[in-house]
Amino acid sequence: MSNINKKSPSFQEVIGVQDISHESAAACSGGQIILYDGTSYTGESFYRQDGSYSTLGSFNNRASSYNVLSGSWNAYSGTNFTSSEWYGPSGGGSLRLTGAGNLSSIYNNSISSIKRN
C-alpha cells in the first residue's frame, strides 16, 4: 500500500513538539553576558543569559570588564534601566555592550541594571 496520499502530521500532533510564544522563541535564540569585577576578565564573575535584569543584586556597581558571548546588551547606571549621567551615541542614557573589553572610567563600577537588545 502506498503512502503517497497520506498527509504528514501537523506540529501539534508530533509528540514532544509544542508551540511557543514569540518572547520564548527570542529567549531561545541566545544572548549571554559575563560581567567581571576585575579588569581583563578577572575576579568574580556575574553570568546572565537573555532577559532583563532591573537590578544586579550583590554585583551592583562592581563590573569592571565584560564579555558578551552572543547578542548585545544595554547597561544602565541606575536600577530599573535608568541612567542619570550616561549619554550614549543615541542619547538614550545607556551603554551598549558588544564583544568584550574593560569598562572605561565613567562606566567602571557603575552598572546597576542590564537588558538584552
Short mmCIF file of C-alpha atoms in Angstrom, two decimals:
data_model
loop_
_atom_site.label_atom_id
_atom_site.label_comp_id
_atom_site.label_asym_id
_atom_site.label_seq_id
_atom_site.Cartn_x
_atom_site.Cartn_y
_atom_site.Cartn_z
CA MET A 1 0.00 0.00 0.00
CA SER A 2 1.37 3.42 -0.95
CA ASN A 3 1.79 6.38 1.43
CA ILE A 4 1.59 8.94 -1.36
CA ASN A 5 -1.80 10.32 -0.35
CA LYS A 6 -1.08 10.20 3.37
CA LYS A 7 -0.69 13.63 5.00
CA SER A 8 2.15 14.47 7.35
CA PRO A 9 1.05 15.23 10.90
CA SER A 10 0.85 18.88 11.95
CA PHE A 11 3.32 20.14 14.55
CA GLN A 12 0.62 19.96 17.20
CA GLU A 13 0.30 16.21 16.54
CA VAL A 14 4.02 15.43 16.85
CA ILE A 15 4.95 14.19 20.32
CA GLY A 16 7.49 16.46 22.02
CA VAL A 17 6.83 19.48 19.80
CA GLN A 18 4.91 22.43 21.15
CA ASP A 19 4.10 25.92 20.03
CA ILE A 20 5.90 28.65 21.98
CA SER A 21 5.36 32.39 22.20
CA HIS A 22 7.47 34.88 20.25
CA GLU A 23 9.01 36.03 23.54
CA SER A 24 10.06 32.48 24.43
CA ALA A 25 11.45 31.94 20.94
CA ALA A 26 13.54 35.10 21.28
CA ALA A 27 14.90 33.88 24.61
CA CYS A 28 15.95 30.61 22.99
CA SER A 29 17.84 32.47 20.28
CA GLY A 30 20.62 33.31 22.72
CA GLY A 31 22.18 36.30 24.33
CA GLN A 32 24.77 35.85 27.03
CA ILE A 33 26.91 38.24 29.04
CA ILE A 34 29.52 37.85 31.74
CA LEU A 35 30.46 40.82 33.92
CA TYR A 36 33.69 40.70 35.93
CA ASP A 37 34.65 42.75 38.98
CA GLY A 38 38.28 42.89 37.83
CA THR A 39 39.81 44.28 34.66
CA SER A 40 40.72 41.96 31.78
CA TYR A 41 38.09 39.36 32.74
CA THR A 42 39.45 38.64 36.20
CA GLY A 43 37.89 38.39 39.62
CA GLU A 44 34.38 37.34 40.50
CA SER A 45 32.05 36.88 37.54
CA PHE A 46 28.34 37.52 37.04
CA TYR A 47 26.76 35.48 34.20
CA ARG A 48 23.35 36.16 32.70
CA GLN A 49 21.52 34.71 29.74
CA ASP A 50 18.89 36.73 27.90
CA GLY A 51 16.22 38.81 29.53
CA SER A 52 16.18 41.98 31.54
CA TYR A 53 17.73 42.41 34.97
CA SER A 54 16.41 45.51 36.73
CA THR A 55 19.00 45.06 39.46
CA LEU A 56 22.26 43.16 39.69
CA GLY A 57 21.86 42.34 43.37
CA SER A 58 25.19 41.79 45.09
CA PHE A 59 27.01 42.59 41.81
CA ASN A 60 25.54 46.11 41.71
CA ASN A 61 28.21 48.73 40.84
CA ARG A 62 31.01 46.14 40.70
CA ALA A 63 31.60 45.47 36.97
CA SER A 64 35.00 46.43 35.57
CA SER A 65 35.10 44.27 32.42
CA TYR A 66 32.65 42.29 30.34
CA ASN A 67 32.37 39.56 27.74
CA VAL A 68 29.26 39.42 25.56
CA LEU A 69 29.17 35.85 24.29
CA SER A 70 26.21 36.44 21.98
CA GLY A 71 23.79 39.22 21.21
CA SER A 72 24.17 42.75 22.53
CA TRP A 73 23.20 44.29 25.85
CA ASN A 74 22.40 47.73 27.25
CA ALA A 75 23.88 48.62 30.63
CA TYR A 76 22.43 51.29 32.92
CA SER A 77 23.87 53.16 35.89
CA GLY A 78 20.55 53.03 37.77
CA THR A 79 18.29 50.18 38.76
CA ASN A 80 15.18 49.57 36.64
CA PHE A 81 17.03 50.61 33.46
CA THR A 82 17.57 54.23 34.42
CA SER A 83 20.68 56.31 33.94
CA SER A 84 21.30 59.77 35.21
CA GLU A 85 24.68 60.64 33.74
CA TRP A 86 25.25 58.34 30.76
CA TYR A 87 24.53 59.57 27.30
CA GLY A 88 25.48 57.13 24.57
CA PRO A 89 25.72 57.91 20.86
CA SER A 90 21.93 57.82 20.56
CA GLY A 91 21.39 59.87 23.72
CA GLY A 92 19.41 57.00 25.20
CA GLY A 93 21.09 57.03 28.58
CA SER A 94 22.52 53.53 28.34
CA LEU A 95 25.79 51.93 27.32
CA ARG A 96 25.53 49.32 24.56
CA LEU A 97 27.81 46.35 25.18
CA THR A 98 29.03 44.03 22.41
CA GLY A 99 32.16 41.93 22.16
CA ALA A 100 34.45 42.12 25.17
CA GLY A 101 36.54 44.69 26.98
CA ASN A 102 37.28 46.76 30.04
CA LEU A 103 34.83 49.43 31.11
CA SER A 104 36.18 52.97 30.83
CA SER A 105 36.43 55.10 33.96
CA ILE A 106 32.94 56.63 33.70
CA TYR A 107 31.31 53.17 33.49
CA ASN A 108 33.68 51.25 35.78
CA ASN A 109 31.90 50.04 38.93
CA SER A 110 28.75 51.90 37.83
CA ILE A 111 26.42 49.34 36.24
CA SER A 112 23.20 48.63 38.16
CA SER A 113 20.90 47.02 35.56
CA ILE A 114 21.24 45.31 32.18
CA LYS A 115 18.88 44.40 29.35
CA ARG A 116 19.44 42.30 26.25
CA ASN A 117 18.69 44.04 22.96
#
